[in-house]
Amino acid sequence: MALERTFSMIKPDATRRNLTGAITKKFEEAGLTVIASKRVWMSRREAEGFYAVHKERPFFGELVESMTSGPTVVQVLQGENAIAKNREIMGATNPTQAAEGTIRKEFALSIGENSVHGSDAPETAAEEVAYWFSETEIVG
Ligand code: DAT
Ligand code: MG
């Protein structure tokens, strides 16, 4: 399989606890390379746009609140099978269901404050990378 790119976000609950390095280490240990990275305190409009797919869900307000509550670190990860590999490293959405050794098992506080976001498919990965990065910011 060819090299693939995915979009990752270290959420405010994690940056607040100084977990940016520990989480990035998990990606690198799994063979994913950080080819773009920046710290962003997103606006309400940016959070609503990024999570638009969830706008009818009951937790949408809570999600936008928590994503705008502090800085995030947005990243592009590159590697073999990067999209699925990242989802595996992240663990299940609900940390009580996340496998041992995953980021969410080790670091997440709750289903809402679950430390990381990762794209779930090639189409969303391409859209999410483009939402946060210009091509010149990505050094693959
Ligand atoms: P994932 O982040 O694993 O792709 P998702 O796309 O279903 O999960 O949901 C996006 C985010 O929304 C998730 O990371 C945290 C929040 N969320 C999902 N379900 C929730 C719930 N039942 N209560 C509160 N927040 C929730
Ligand atoms: Mg999702």
PDB file of C-alpha atoms and ligand atoms in Angstrom:
ATOM      1  CA  MET A   1       0.000   0.000   0.000  1.00  0.00           C
ATOM      2  CA  ALA A   2       1.198   3.489  -0.822  1.00  0.00           C
ATOM      3  CA  LEU A   3       1.927   6.187   1.722  1.00  0.00           C
ATOM      4  CA  GLU A   4      -1.247   7.712   3.038  1.00  0.00           C
ATOM      5  CA  ARG A   5      -1.971  10.969   4.879  1.00  0.00           C
ATOM      6  CA  THR A   6      -4.455  11.577   7.642  1.00  0.00           C
ATOM      7  CA  PHE A   7      -5.559  14.506   9.748  1.00  0.00           C
ATOM      8  CA  SER A   8      -5.082  14.430  13.526  1.00  0.00           C
ATOM      9  CA  MET A   9      -6.023  16.840  16.280  1.00  0.00           C
ATOM     10  CA  ILE A  10      -4.828  16.867  19.877  1.00  0.00           C
ATOM     11  CA  LYS A  11      -7.820  18.286  21.723  1.00  0.00           C
ATOM     12  CA  PRO A  12      -7.896  21.000  24.447  1.00  0.00           C
ATOM     13  CA  ASP A  13      -8.349  18.474  27.284  1.00  0.00           C
ATOM     14  CA  ALA A  14      -4.957  17.025  26.300  1.00  0.00           C
ATOM     15  CA  THR A  15      -3.014  20.227  25.525  1.00  0.00           C
ATOM     16  CA  ARG A  16      -4.198  21.560  28.904  1.00  0.00           C
ATOM     17  CA  ARG A  17      -2.558  18.570  30.627  1.00  0.00           C
ATOM     18  CA  ASN A  18       0.690  18.946  28.608  1.00  0.00           C
ATOM     19  CA  LEU A  19       0.124  15.680  26.730  1.00  0.00           C
ATOM     20  CA  THR A  20       1.109  16.961  23.262  1.00  0.00           C
ATOM     21  CA  GLY A  21       4.501  15.239  23.400  1.00  0.00           C
ATOM     22  CA  ALA A  22       3.235  11.973  24.896  1.00  0.00           C
ATOM     23  CA  ILE A  23       0.500  11.696  22.249  1.00  0.00           C
ATOM     24  CA  THR A  24       2.827  12.602  19.366  1.00  0.00           C
ATOM     25  CA  LYS A  25       5.261   9.931  20.622  1.00  0.00           C
ATOM     26  CA  LYS A  26       2.528   7.300  20.176  1.00  0.00           C
ATOM     27  CA  PHE A  27       2.134   8.315  16.520  1.00  0.00           C
ATOM     28  CA  GLU A  28       5.866   8.242  15.873  1.00  0.00           C
ATOM     29  CA  GLU A  29       6.366   4.903  17.641  1.00  0.00           C
ATOM     30  CA  ALA A  30       3.700   3.418  15.374  1.00  0.00           C
ATOM     31  CA  GLY A  31       5.598   4.561  12.293  1.00  0.00           C
ATOM     32  CA  LEU A  32       3.562   7.659  11.468  1.00  0.00           C
ATOM     33  CA  THR A  33       5.515  10.797  10.580  1.00  0.00           C
ATOM     34  CA  VAL A  34       4.263  14.261  11.569  1.00  0.00           C
ATOM     35  CA  ILE A  35       4.553  16.164   8.271  1.00  0.00           C
ATOM     36  CA  ALA A  36       2.653  19.274   9.441  1.00  0.00           C
ATOM     37  CA  SER A  37       1.815  20.604  12.907  1.00  0.00           C
ATOM     38  CA  LYS A  38       0.525  23.822  14.445  1.00  0.00           C
ATOM     39  CA  ARG A  39      -1.175  25.004  17.606  1.00  0.00           C
ATOM     40  CA  VAL A  40      -4.584  26.568  17.035  1.00  0.00           C
ATOM     41  CA  TRP A  41      -7.178  28.022  19.404  1.00  0.00           C
ATOM     42  CA  MET A  42     -10.171  27.521  17.159  1.00  0.00           C
ATOM     43  CA  SER A  43     -13.095  29.899  16.931  1.00  0.00           C
ATOM     44  CA  ARG A  44     -16.687  28.787  17.432  1.00  0.00           C
ATOM     45  CA  ARG A  45     -17.241  29.180  13.687  1.00  0.00           C
ATOM     46  CA  GLU A  46     -14.232  26.967  12.887  1.00  0.00           C
ATOM     47  CA  ALA A  47     -15.358  24.294  15.376  1.00  0.00           C
ATOM     48  CA  GLU A  48     -18.928  24.313  14.023  1.00  0.00           C
ATOM     49  CA  GLY A  49     -17.626  24.031  10.459  1.00  0.00           C
ATOM     50  CA  PHE A  50     -15.157  21.287  11.255  1.00  0.00           C
ATOM     51  CA  TYR A  51     -17.775  19.183  13.083  1.00  0.00           C
ATOM     52  CA  ALA A  52     -20.707  20.112  10.781  1.00  0.00           C
ATOM     53  CA  VAL A  53     -21.434  16.407  10.161  1.00  0.00           C
ATOM     54  CA  HIS A  54     -22.504  16.167  13.838  1.00  0.00           C
ATOM     55  CA  LYS A  55     -24.649  19.326  13.965  1.00  0.00           C
ATOM     56  CA  GLU A  56     -27.938  17.484  14.582  1.00  0.00           C
ATOM     57  CA  ARG A  57     -26.484  15.276  17.330  1.00  0.00           C
ATOM     58  CA  PRO A  58     -27.498  15.982  20.953  1.00  0.00           C
ATOM     59  CA  PHE A  59     -23.871  16.458  22.027  1.00  0.00           C
ATOM     60  CA  PHE A  60     -23.040  19.086  19.343  1.00  0.00           C
ATOM     61  CA  GLY A  61     -23.190  22.091  21.711  1.00  0.00           C
ATOM     62  CA  GLU A  62     -20.990  20.352  24.268  1.00  0.00           C
ATOM     63  CA  LEU A  63     -18.550  19.312  21.521  1.00  0.00           C
ATOM     64  CA  VAL A  64     -18.169  22.883  20.201  1.00  0.00           C
ATOM     65  CA  GLU A  65     -17.761  24.194  23.781  1.00  0.00           C
ATOM     66  CA  SER A  66     -14.983  21.760  24.583  1.00  0.00           C
ATOM     67  CA  MET A  67     -13.161  22.214  21.250  1.00  0.00           C
ATOM     68  CA  THR A  68     -13.084  26.007  21.759  1.00  0.00           C
ATOM     69  CA  SER A  69     -12.112  25.821  25.451  1.00  0.00           C
ATOM     70  CA  GLY A  70      -8.351  25.950  24.817  1.00  0.00           C
ATOM     71  CA  PRO A  71      -5.613  25.323  22.263  1.00  0.00           C
ATOM     72  CA  THR A  72      -5.535  22.292  19.999  1.00  0.00           C
ATOM     73  CA  VAL A  73      -2.613  20.924  17.995  1.00  0.00           C
ATOM     74  CA  VAL A  74      -3.611  20.084  14.426  1.00  0.00           C
ATOM     75  CA  GLN A  75      -1.343  17.707  12.534  1.00  0.00           C
ATOM     76  CA  VAL A  76      -0.961  15.795   9.301  1.00  0.00           C
ATOM     77  CA  LEU A  77       0.359  12.262   9.809  1.00  0.00           C
ATOM     78  CA  GLN A  78       1.892  10.260   6.981  1.00  0.00           C
ATOM     79  CA  GLY A  79       2.655   6.555   6.760  1.00  0.00           C
ATOM     80  CA  GLU A  80       1.568   3.194   5.405  1.00  0.00           C
ATOM     81  CA  ASN A  81      -2.155   2.798   5.992  1.00  0.00           C
ATOM     82  CA  ALA A  82      -2.074   6.007   8.054  1.00  0.00           C
ATOM     83  CA  ILE A  83      -5.857   6.520   8.357  1.00  0.00           C
ATOM     84  CA  ALA A  84      -6.665   3.100   9.843  1.00  0.00           C
ATOM     85  CA  LYS A  85      -3.420   2.976  11.801  1.00  0.00           C
ATOM     86  CA  ASN A  86      -4.183   6.298  13.470  1.00  0.00           C
ATOM     87  CA  ARG A  87      -7.721   5.179  14.360  1.00  0.00           C
ATOM     88  CA  GLU A  88      -6.209   2.066  15.943  1.00  0.00           C
ATOM     89  CA  ILE A  89      -3.681   4.063  17.996  1.00  0.00           C
ATOM     90  CA  MET A  90      -6.457   6.453  19.120  1.00  0.00           C
ATOM     91  CA  GLY A  91      -8.780   3.730  20.410  1.00  0.00           C
ATOM     92  CA  ALA A  92     -12.578   3.720  20.661  1.00  0.00           C
ATOM     93  CA  THR A  93     -14.490   7.023  20.981  1.00  0.00           C
ATOM     94  CA  ASN A  94     -15.608   6.075  24.491  1.00  0.00           C
ATOM     95  CA  PRO A  95     -12.456   5.571  26.601  1.00  0.00           C
ATOM     96  CA  THR A  96     -14.186   2.905  28.705  1.00  0.00           C
ATOM     97  CA  GLN A  97     -14.304   0.816  25.506  1.00  0.00           C
ATOM     98  CA  ALA A  98     -10.813   1.691  24.244  1.00  0.00           C
ATOM     99  CA  ALA A  99      -8.189  -1.052  24.028  1.00  0.00           C
ATOM    100  CA  GLU A 100      -5.174  -1.196  26.352  1.00  0.00           C
ATOM    101  CA  GLY A 101      -2.275   0.958  25.160  1.00  0.00           C
ATOM    102  CA  THR A 102      -4.402   3.299  23.029  1.00  0.00           C
ATOM    103  CA  ILE A 103      -4.304   7.078  23.473  1.00  0.00           C
ATOM    104  CA  ARG A 104      -7.911   7.267  24.608  1.00  0.00           C
ATOM    105  CA  LYS A 105      -7.478   4.408  27.095  1.00  0.00           C
ATOM    106  CA  GLU A 106      -4.429   6.098  28.623  1.00  0.00           C
ATOM    107  CA  PHE A 107      -5.384   9.757  28.456  1.00  0.00           C
ATOM    108  CA  ALA A 108      -9.074  10.444  27.703  1.00  0.00           C
ATOM    109  CA  LEU A 109     -11.224  11.896  30.475  1.00  0.00           C
ATOM    110  CA  SER A 110     -14.648  11.004  29.021  1.00  0.00           C
ATOM    111  CA  ILE A 111     -16.436  10.301  25.734  1.00  0.00           C
ATOM    112  CA  GLY A 112     -16.588  14.062  25.076  1.00  0.00           C
ATOM    113  CA  GLU A 113     -13.096  14.943  26.304  1.00  0.00           C
ATOM    114  CA  ASN A 114     -11.337  12.099  24.546  1.00  0.00           C
ATOM    115  CA  SER A 115      -7.990  13.789  23.788  1.00  0.00           C
ATOM    116  CA  VAL A 116      -7.703  13.204  20.036  1.00  0.00           C
ATOM    117  CA  HIS A 117      -9.533  13.440  16.730  1.00  0.00           C
ATOM    118  CA  GLY A 118      -8.535  11.409  13.670  1.00  0.00           C
ATOM    119  CA  SER A 119     -10.027  11.202  10.174  1.00  0.00           C
ATOM    120  CA  ASP A 120     -12.105   8.099   9.504  1.00  0.00           C
ATOM    121  CA  ALA A 121     -11.791   7.655   5.702  1.00  0.00           C
ATOM    122  CA  PRO A 122      -9.758   8.893   2.699  1.00  0.00           C
ATOM    123  CA  GLU A 123     -12.406  11.484   1.733  1.00  0.00           C
ATOM    124  CA  THR A 124     -12.676  12.995   5.225  1.00  0.00           C
ATOM    125  CA  ALA A 125      -8.887  12.915   5.613  1.00  0.00           C
ATOM    126  CA  ALA A 126      -8.447  14.985   2.434  1.00  0.00           C
ATOM    127  CA  GLU A 127     -11.200  17.429   3.495  1.00  0.00           C
ATOM    128  CA  GLU A 128      -9.910  17.805   7.058  1.00  0.00           C
ATOM    129  CA  VAL A 129      -6.272  18.313   6.000  1.00  0.00           C
ATOM    130  CA  ALA A 130      -7.433  21.033   3.590  1.00  0.00           C
ATOM    131  CA  TYR A 131      -9.650  22.625   6.294  1.00  0.00           C
ATOM    132  CA  TRP A 132      -6.610  23.380   8.486  1.00  0.00           C
ATOM    133  CA  PHE A 133      -3.541  23.424   6.229  1.00  0.00           C
ATOM    134  CA  SER A 134      -2.349  24.948   2.992  1.00  0.00           C
ATOM    135  CA  GLU A 135      -0.106  22.754   0.810  1.00  0.00           C
ATOM    136  CA  THR A 136       2.948  24.882   1.642  1.00  0.00           C
ATOM    137  CA  GLU A 137       2.598  24.040   5.351  1.00  0.00           C
ATOM    138  CA  ILE A 138       2.839  20.292   4.656  1.00  0.00           C
ATOM    139  CA  VAL A 139       6.376  18.971   4.279  1.00  0.00           C
ATOM    140  CA  GLY A 140       6.124  15.301   3.351  1.00  0.00           C
TER     141      GLY A 140
HETATM  142  P1  DAT B   1     -14.605   9.839  16.828  1.00  0.00           P
HETATM  143  O1  DAT B   1     -13.957  11.070  17.424  1.00  0.00           O
HETATM  144  O2  DAT B   1     -14.106   8.573  17.481  1.00  0.00           O
HETATM  145  O3  DAT B   1     -14.500   9.784  15.322  1.00  0.00           O
HETATM  146  P2  DAT B   1     -17.414  10.574  16.485  1.00  0.00           P
HETATM  147  O4  DAT B   1     -17.044  11.027  15.109  1.00  0.00           O
HETATM  148  O5  DAT B   1     -18.573   9.634  16.624  1.00  0.00           O
HETATM  149  O6  DAT B   1     -16.153   9.889  17.223  1.00  0.00           O
HETATM  150  O7  DAT B   1     -17.736  11.829  17.408  1.00  0.00           O
HETATM  151  C1  DAT B   1     -16.950  13.012  17.308  1.00  0.00           C
HETATM  152  C2  DAT B   1     -16.690  13.548  18.684  1.00  0.00           C
HETATM  153  O8  DAT B   1     -17.907  13.956  19.293  1.00  0.00           O
HETATM  154  C3  DAT B   1     -16.090  12.541  19.680  1.00  0.00           C
HETATM  155  O9  DAT B   1     -14.702  12.391  19.541  1.00  0.00           O
HETATM  156  C4  DAT B   1     -16.484  13.132  20.987  1.00  0.00           C
HETATM  157  C5  DAT B   1     -17.865  13.700  20.699  1.00  0.00           C
HETATM  158  N1  DAT B   1     -18.918  12.732  21.052  1.00  0.00           N
HETATM  159  C6  DAT B   1     -19.291  11.637  20.330  1.00  0.00           C
HETATM  160  N2  DAT B   1     -20.280  10.957  20.957  1.00  0.00           N
HETATM  161  C7  DAT B   1     -20.543  11.645  22.109  1.00  0.00           C
HETATM  162  C8  DAT B   1     -21.453  11.471  23.192  1.00  0.00           C
HETATM  163  N3  DAT B   1     -22.299  10.440  23.217  1.00  0.00           N
HETATM  164  N4  DAT B   1     -21.415  12.384  24.195  1.00  0.00           N
HETATM  165  C9  DAT B   1     -20.570  13.435  24.168  1.00  0.00           C
HETATM  166  N5  DAT B   1     -19.681  13.657  23.176  1.00  0.00           N
HETATM  167  C10 DAT B   1     -19.662  12.786  22.161  1.00  0.00           C
HETATM  168 MG    MG B   2     -15.371  10.959  13.874  1.00  0.00          MG
END
